[in-house]
Amino acid sequence: MNFKTGYLEELMQRVIARNRGEVEFHQAVREVLESIEPVLIKNPRYIGKGIVESLVEPERVIKFRVPWVDDMGRIQVNRGFRVQFSSAIGPYKGGLRFHPSVYEGIVKFLGFEQIFKNSLTGLPIGGAKGGSDFDPKGKSEGEVMRFCQSFMTELSKHIGSNTDIPAGDIGVGVREIGFLFGQYKRIRNGFTGVLTGKGLNYGGSLVRTEATGYGLCYFTEEMLKERGESFCGKRVSISGSGNVAIYAAQKAIELGAKVITMSDSDGFIYDEEGIDLELVKRIKEIRRGRILEYADMCTDAVYVPDCCKIWEVPCDIALPCATQNEINKHSAELLVSNGCFAVAEGANMPSDPDAIEYFLSNGVLFGPAKAANAGGVATSALEMTQNSMRYSWNFEKVDAMLKDIMVNIYQSSSRAAAEYGMKGNLVAGANIAGFIKVADAMLSHGVV
Ligand code: NDP
Ligand code: 2IT
């Protein structure tokens, strides 16, 4: 799609020139700019006040060396990042990703997306992301701890419970958050809610572990209701087998669906009888093993050593929960021709632009990541609230608040799409609803 206004085309070209080679960031910006074009045409004051120019430029990019000592006594050096993108509606908030593919472009794309996602939650949180090209796979617990301590030694200078509150993402779960928190507490001599996704015994919130996956299913349920449908009796294909995938599967099964696939970066399993989630949890959460082991232990299941082929399996509903750009146009065509009628994104930006275009123009119910996976960060914000109160809520209360937030996100995205003449297009709706709140806050603050 091309822009109707020369203003946005020029702005996009400037983003590309100023952030060379950061293709994931360009992709994320282009999608948002395309969606908000009708808002800018209707409200030229956003253009006059330079709101979009400011929004595409991070408030601060922090890039640092992370030296650590491996089990052989050798010094290893990784790169750490924190992109504090926008604090227009609250302190910077967003996860940390530890994966070898992490570079500035990935962190910027994730931080940019986080601005609008966090705005959609209705809670007062700005947008940020961070991480490192450190690969936790195959590292001992001692190595992971030493890496986390070194990473936090630098990061601690830039974050704080009222400034920037990181959390987990790929490769960063409750174990890593524990090591990061311990080091922050030691260096700063302060016990504050500076991270979310903490263990339950030192300030974590109930439901945070489950929140992204559960929230994804709550959002999808609302989307399905639009067609008089539900999860009940549906074949659901899920990619990934990490935090988001596992708890999306748990909630989908609880709502009556049959989950038939899960994957990791090496391959996927297909179990026509329905995935045995307790077995997946034993392999992935307890033993930190590979999904291949499922097929060794469960004779009904087939293992395919190519994770990209997962979308060839016929399903009714697809929940991509692994990583960015895991669904291209070819996969989208396969999904639709095999009868898939709903796709909701648990991962960040898992569908590429051509796949999204294909889903939307073929009548597929499509829940974009910013809206559909916002349950994780929303529950993080509830963790911040509980930490501030020095109190904790029970599981049912947090779960009910999460569900309420996801229903509201669906409704505000759906309403914004209809208001701008794009009924049913939740990509446009989520971007518009997320943008307006942030843009109006920026107008109030003046040139800052
Ligand atoms: P985890 O590290 O727990 O799990 C990641 C899963 O995705 C693993 O199964 C991993 O396989 C797979 N994966 C990672 N990279 C690739 C790749 N390049 N190709 C294929 N598979 C891959 O991370 P999460 O479950 O937390 O995150 C999954 C997605 O959800 C990410 O896009 C993340 O940004 C997003 N997200 C996470 C939230 C959270 O609260 N955790 C909130 C909102 C979104 P392998 O083990 O082989 O690497
Ligand atoms: O992408 C995301 O929304 C997350 N990884 C969760 C961020 C958070 O602060 O809980």
XYZ file of N, CA, C and O in Angstrom, residues 214-329:
464
model
N -3.330 -16.329 28.134
C -4.745 -16.232 28.522
C -5.392 -15.028 27.834
O -6.478 -15.124 27.274
N -4.681 -13.893 27.893
C -5.222 -12.665 27.299
C -5.475 -12.843 25.803
O -6.476 -12.373 25.266
N -4.553 -13.557 25.149
C -4.707 -13.820 23.708
C -6.023 -14.569 23.453
O -6.766 -14.246 22.515
N -6.308 -15.547 24.291
C -7.549 -16.324 24.105
C -8.781 -15.495 24.468
O -9.822 -15.618 23.810
N -8.681 -14.636 25.492
C -9.832 -13.773 25.828
C -10.139 -12.846 24.660
O -11.293 -12.620 24.298
N -9.067 -12.298 24.059
C -9.253 -11.404 22.905
C -9.860 -12.187 21.736
O -10.810 -11.734 21.085
N -9.319 -13.367 21.486
C -9.795 -14.176 20.352
C -11.265 -14.549 20.537
O -12.048 -14.526 19.577
N -11.644 -14.873 21.777
C -13.057 -15.202 22.063
C -13.979 -14.064 21.620
O -15.021 -14.306 21.021
N -13.570 -12.822 21.948
C -14.396 -11.658 21.565
C -14.503 -11.557 20.052
O -15.565 -11.287 19.504
N -13.372 -11.794 19.391
C -13.343 -11.707 17.933
C -14.241 -12.785 17.320
O -14.987 -12.534 16.377
N -14.186 -13.978 17.911
C -14.989 -15.099 17.391
C -16.482 -14.840 17.571
O -17.296 -15.197 16.720
N -16.834 -14.192 18.695
C -18.257 -13.903 18.978
C -18.878 -13.091 17.854
O -20.054 -13.219 17.556
N -18.064 -12.229 17.252
C -18.496 -11.379 16.128
C -19.115 -12.233 15.008
O -19.974 -11.782 14.275
N -18.638 -13.473 14.853
C -19.151 -14.392 13.816
C -20.040 -15.471 14.425
O -20.287 -16.497 13.776
N -20.440 -15.291 15.698
C -21.249 -16.324 16.358
C -20.464 -17.604 16.599
O -21.019 -18.700 16.665
N -19.137 -17.470 16.708
C -18.276 -18.649 16.884
C -17.651 -18.648 18.271
O -17.729 -17.659 19.004
N -16.997 -19.772 18.613
C -16.258 -19.858 19.877
C -15.108 -20.848 19.688
O -14.973 -21.449 18.619
N -14.307 -21.034 20.735
C -13.200 -21.999 20.670
C -13.712 -23.442 20.686
O -13.010 -24.369 20.286
N -14.946 -23.611 21.186
C -15.462 -24.951 21.452
C -15.422 -25.855 20.205
O -15.996 -25.506 19.166
N -14.716 -26.968 20.314
C -14.659 -27.944 19.223
C -13.733 -27.558 18.070
O -13.644 -28.293 17.075
N -13.010 -26.447 18.180
C -12.164 -25.993 17.060
C -10.764 -26.617 17.133
O -10.247 -26.892 18.209
N -10.189 -26.807 15.943
C -8.796 -27.260 15.845
C -7.908 -26.009 15.856
O -8.056 -25.141 14.998
N -7.033 -25.950 16.850
C -6.204 -24.746 17.010
C -4.732 -25.099 16.792
O -4.212 -26.040 17.407
N -4.094 -24.353 15.891
C -2.683 -24.555 15.635
C -1.899 -23.440 16.333
O -2.166 -22.263 16.113
N -0.952 -23.838 17.190
C -0.145 -22.865 17.932
C 1.316 -23.074 17.565
O 1.797 -24.208 17.531
N 2.039 -21.979 17.279
C 3.487 -22.094 17.070
C 4.197 -21.622 18.334
O 3.641 -20.854 19.116
N 5.437 -22.090 18.501
C 6.189 -21.786 19.708
C 5.849 -22.806 20.790
O 4.861 -23.566 20.678
N 6.679 -22.834 21.819
C 6.387 -23.691 22.976
C 7.000 -23.035 24.206
O 7.444 -23.700 25.131
N 7.010 -21.702 24.171
C 7.514 -20.937 25.302
C 6.361 -20.440 26.155
O 5.262 -21.001 26.145
N 6.619 -19.365 26.880
C 5.633 -18.846 27.831
C 4.281 -18.547 27.165
O 3.234 -18.979 27.645
N 4.305 -17.807 26.072
C 3.046 -17.383 25.454
C 2.299 -18.587 24.889
O 1.087 -18.761 25.113
N 3.016 -19.436 24.153
C 2.388 -20.599 23.512
C 1.758 -21.539 24.542
O 0.621 -22.003 24.375
N 2.473 -21.819 25.618
C 1.993 -22.799 26.602
C 0.686 -22.334 27.245
O -0.279 -23.094 27.359
N 0.635 -21.038 27.618
C -0.586 -20.594 28.322
C -1.710 -20.222 27.363
O -2.885 -20.243 27.762
N -1.377 -19.981 26.092
C -2.438 -19.847 25.083
C -3.069 -21.224 24.903
O -4.306 -21.364 24.851
N -2.235 -22.254 24.827
C -2.747 -23.613 24.660
C -3.617 -24.000 25.862
O -4.713 -24.553 25.704
N -3.137 -23.658 27.057
C -3.891 -24.040 28.273
C -5.292 -23.433 28.257
O -6.286 -24.115 28.517
N -5.375 -22.134 27.929
C -6.698 -21.481 27.939
C -7.574 -21.972 26.780
O -8.772 -22.204 26.950
N -6.966 -22.175 25.603
C -7.756 -22.654 24.449
C -8.366 -24.019 24.764
O -9.546 -24.270 24.478
N -7.572 -24.882 25.404
C -8.072 -26.217 25.769
C -9.204 -26.072 26.792
O -10.256 -26.704 26.674
N -8.988 -25.198 27.775
C -10.019 -24.964 28.802
C -11.324 -24.462 28.167
O -12.415 -24.762 28.643
N -11.203 -23.718 27.065
C -12.395 -23.190 26.395
C -12.968 -24.174 25.373
O -13.835 -23.822 24.580
N -12.450 -25.393 25.377
C -13.067 -26.451 24.570
C -12.413 -26.738 23.236
O -12.919 -27.535 22.445
N -11.256 -26.111 22.978
C -10.585 -26.345 21.693
C -9.667 -27.562 21.764
O -9.338 -28.042 22.847
N -9.269 -28.043 20.587
C -8.252 -29.082 20.516
C -6.995 -28.452 19.917
O -7.012 -27.994 18.773
N -5.913 -28.389 20.710
C -4.650 -27.816 20.210
C -3.871 -28.940 19.538
O -3.590 -29.974 20.155
N -3.538 -28.750 18.266
C -2.949 -29.859 17.505
C -1.469 -29.676 17.148
O -0.829 -30.635 16.729
N -0.940 -28.455 17.300
C 0.495 -28.275 16.997
C 1.173 -27.379 18.032
O 0.523 -26.540 18.654
N 2.465 -27.569 18.192
C 3.339 -26.629 18.923
C 4.736 -26.785 18.305
O 4.998 -27.795 17.633
N 5.604 -25.784 18.531
C 6.897 -25.842 17.826
C 8.023 -25.202 18.631
O 7.786 -24.564 19.657
N 9.240 -25.372 18.139
C 10.349 -24.497 18.538
C 11.129 -24.193 17.274
O 10.655 -24.535 16.168
N 12.281 -23.553 17.387
C 12.934 -23.107 16.154
C 13.493 -24.269 15.336
O 13.867 -24.084 14.172
N 13.535 -25.485 15.894
C 14.024 -26.637 15.134
C 12.926 -27.353 14.354
O 13.191 -27.993 13.335
N 11.688 -27.322 14.868
C 10.636 -28.078 14.204
C 9.329 -27.995 14.953
O 9.209 -27.241 15.920
N 8.321 -28.776 14.472
C 7.031 -28.737 15.168
C 6.482 -30.136 15.395
O 6.867 -31.088 14.711
N 5.602 -30.238 16.380
C 4.897 -31.502 16.629
C 3.442 -31.332 16.219
O 2.868 -30.246 16.330
N 2.888 -32.427 15.733
C 1.496 -32.439 15.295
C 0.852 -33.645 15.975
O 1.308 -34.775 15.793
N -0.141 -33.380 16.804
C -0.802 -34.460 17.545
C -2.306 -34.375 17.296
O -3.003 -33.541 17.869
N -2.789 -35.231 16.426
C -4.198 -35.223 16.012
C -5.128 -35.499 17.194
O -6.291 -35.081 17.200
N -4.604 -36.169 18.215
C -5.427 -36.466 19.400
C -5.552 -35.246 20.317
O -6.301 -35.267 21.286
N -4.799 -34.214 20.025
C -4.766 -33.036 20.908
C -3.518 -33.103 21.765
O -3.219 -34.133 22.375
N -2.781 -31.982 21.809
C -1.496 -31.949 22.535
C -1.706 -32.202 24.033
O -2.636 -31.670 24.631
N -0.828 -33.032 24.600
C -0.817 -33.267 26.044
C 0.046 -32.150 26.663
O 1.272 -32.212 26.646
N -0.635 -31.127 27.183
C 0.080 -29.925 27.617
C 0.960 -30.165 28.844
O 2.008 -29.538 29.000
N 0.533 -31.086 29.715
C 1.368 -31.376 30.888
C 2.720 -31.929 30.444
O 3.754 -31.614 31.030
N 2.696 -32.746 29.385
C 3.945 -33.292 28.855
C 4.821 -32.160 28.272
O 6.032 -32.109 28.511
N 4.187 -31.246 27.533
C 4.945 -30.105 26.977
C 5.575 -29.301 28.117
O 6.742 -28.918 28.057
N 4.791 -29.064 29.180
C 5.326 -28.279 30.309
C 6.509 -28.999 30.959
O 7.488 -28.357 31.345
N 6.394 -30.318 31.078
C 7.509 -31.062 31.687
C 8.769 -30.911 30.838
O 9.860 -30.682 31.340
N 8.587 -31.013 29.512
C 9.749 -30.922 28.616
C 10.328 -29.505 28.611
O 11.534 -29.309 28.738
N 9.443 -28.501 28.459
C 9.941 -27.140 28.225
C 10.184 -26.356 29.514
O 11.183 -25.664 29.627
N 9.251 -26.432 30.463
C 9.383 -25.579 31.643
C 10.319 -26.191 32.678
O 11.065 -25.489 33.334
N 10.261 -27.517 32.826
C 11.062 -28.132 33.889
C 12.429 -28.549 33.361
O 13.462 -28.202 33.921
N 12.454 -29.230 32.209
C 13.746 -29.766 31.733
C 14.462 -28.844 30.752
O 15.580 -29.124 30.337
N 13.761 -27.755 30.302
C 14.318 -26.858 29.282
C 14.782 -27.656 28.072
O 15.859 -27.427 27.510
N 13.945 -28.636 27.663
C 14.290 -29.510 26.540
C 13.762 -28.974 25.217
O 13.378 -27.810 25.103
N 13.781 -29.840 24.198
C 13.328 -29.466 22.855
C 11.985 -30.136 22.570
O 11.684 -31.218 23.078
N 11.188 -29.545 21.676
C 9.834 -30.048 21.411
C 9.875 -31.429 20.736
O 8.939 -32.225 20.855
N 10.976 -31.729 20.074
C 11.197 -33.048 19.464
C 10.949 -34.182 20.463
O 10.430 -35.257 20.109
N 11.314 -33.927 21.744
C 11.192 -34.976 22.769
C 9.739 -35.404 22.971
O 9.469 -36.515 23.401
N 8.805 -34.517 22.652
C 7.381 -34.854 22.795
C 7.041 -36.068 21.930
O 6.369 -36.998 22.372
N 7.529 -36.041 20.677
C 7.218 -37.134 19.751
C 7.869 -38.442 20.200
O 7.346 -39.536 19.943
N 9.015 -38.340 20.905
C 9.649 -39.557 21.438
C 8.787 -40.171 22.533
O 8.738 -41.391 22.691
N 8.111 -39.305 23.303
C 7.365 -39.791 24.473
C 5.909 -40.061 24.156
O 5.211 -40.696 24.944
N 5.410 -39.554 23.037
C 3.993 -39.661 22.745
C 3.846 -40.214 21.324
O 4.092 -39.504 20.348
N 3.468 -41.466 21.219
C 3.525 -42.142 19.915
C 2.465 -41.645 18.929
O 2.597 -41.852 17.728
N 1.409 -40.962 19.431
C 0.392 -40.410 18.517
C 0.951 -39.253 17.686
O 0.405 -38.904 16.636
N 2.013 -38.630 18.193
C 2.458 -37.362 17.599
C 3.485 -37.564 16.490
O 4.251 -38.523 16.485
N 3.458 -36.620 15.552
C 4.437 -36.611 14.466
C 5.360 -35.418 14.698
O 4.886 -34.341 15.074
N 6.662 -35.568 14.467
C 7.592 -34.436 14.561
C 8.094 -34.097 13.162
O 8.523 -34.984 12.421
N 8.002 -32.833 12.792
C 8.516 -32.380 11.490
C 9.676 -31.419 11.757
O 9.484 -30.385 12.407
N 10.877 -31.777 11.266
C 12.058 -30.956 11.617
C 12.181 -29.673 10.784
O 13.236 -29.365 10.257
N 11.087 -28.912 10.662
C 11.097 -27.643 9.921
C 9.941 -26.798 10.461
O 8.774 -27.041 10.126
N 10.288 -25.804 11.306
C 9.211 -25.065 11.991
C 8.343 -24.263 11.018
O 7.175 -23.991 11.297
N 8.864 -23.916 9.842
C 8.077 -23.109 8.881
C 6.892 -23.883 8.310
O 5.921 -23.291 7.832
N 6.983 -25.226 8.336
C 5.922 -26.033 7.717
C 4.698 -26.173 8.617
O 3.706 -26.801 8.232
N 4.745 -25.612 9.807
C 3.648 -25.782 10.767
C 2.313 -25.305 10.189
O 1.269 -25.876 10.470
N 2.348 -24.257 9.352
C 1.082 -23.691 8.846
C 0.485 -24.520 7.720
O -0.557 -24.185 7.179
N 1.151 -25.634 7.366
C 0.569 -26.551 6.372
C -0.482 -27.449 7.006
O -1.264 -28.095 6.314
N -0.502 -27.525 8.333
C -1.461 -28.412 9.017
C -2.842 -27.734 9.034
O -2.966 -26.604 9.492
N -3.879 -28.397 8.517
C -5.209 -27.771 8.505
C -5.712 -27.475 9.924
O -5.597 -28.309 10.813
N -6.218 -26.251 10.113
C -6.755 -25.868 11.418
C -7.884 -24.854 11.207
O -8.040 -24.307 10.116
N -8.662 -24.605 12.270
C -9.716 -23.585 12.206
C -9.168 -22.229 12.657
O -9.532 -21.183 12.134
N -8.337 -22.290 13.707
C -7.821 -21.055 14.314
C -6.299 -21.193 14.442
O -5.807 -22.233 14.899
N -5.569 -20.147 14.040
C -4.104 -20.171 14.180
C -3.672 -19.114 15.192
O -4.120 -17.962 15.118
N -2.812 -19.523 16.125
C -2.286 -18.590 17.127
C -0.752 -18.608 17.043
O -0.092 -19.408 17.726
N -0.159 -17.778 16.181
C 1.312 -17.737 16.101
C 1.898 -17.122 17.377
O 1.609 -15.970 17.693
N 2.708 -17.892 18.096
C 3.228 -17.453 19.410
C 4.734 -17.634 19.506
O 5.258 -17.846 20.608
N 5.460 -17.603 18.374
C 6.919 -17.814 18.434
C 7.683 -16.517 18.225
O 8.268 -15.972 19.162
N 7.655 -15.970 16.991
C 8.534 -14.819 16.728
C 8.055 -13.989 15.544
O 7.036 -14.324 14.926
N 8.794 -12.917 15.209
C 8.368 -12.024 14.121
C 8.509 -12.698 12.753
O 9.401 -13.511 12.545
N 7.610 -12.304 11.850
C 7.628 -12.745 10.448
C 7.658 -14.266 10.289
O 8.311 -14.781 9.384
N 6.943 -14.985 11.128
C 6.887 -16.440 10.980
C 5.763 -16.873 10.031
O 5.677 -18.036 9.668
N 4.887 -15.938 9.634
C 3.856 -16.265 8.637
C 4.039 -15.331 7.441
O 3.913 -14.112 7.574
N 4.365 -15.910 6.282
C 4.458 -15.091 5.066
C 3.206 -15.342 4.214
O 2.299 -16.064 4.622
N 3.178 -14.741 3.015
C 1.964 -14.856 2.200
C 1.669 -16.317 1.845
O 0.512 -16.749 1.857
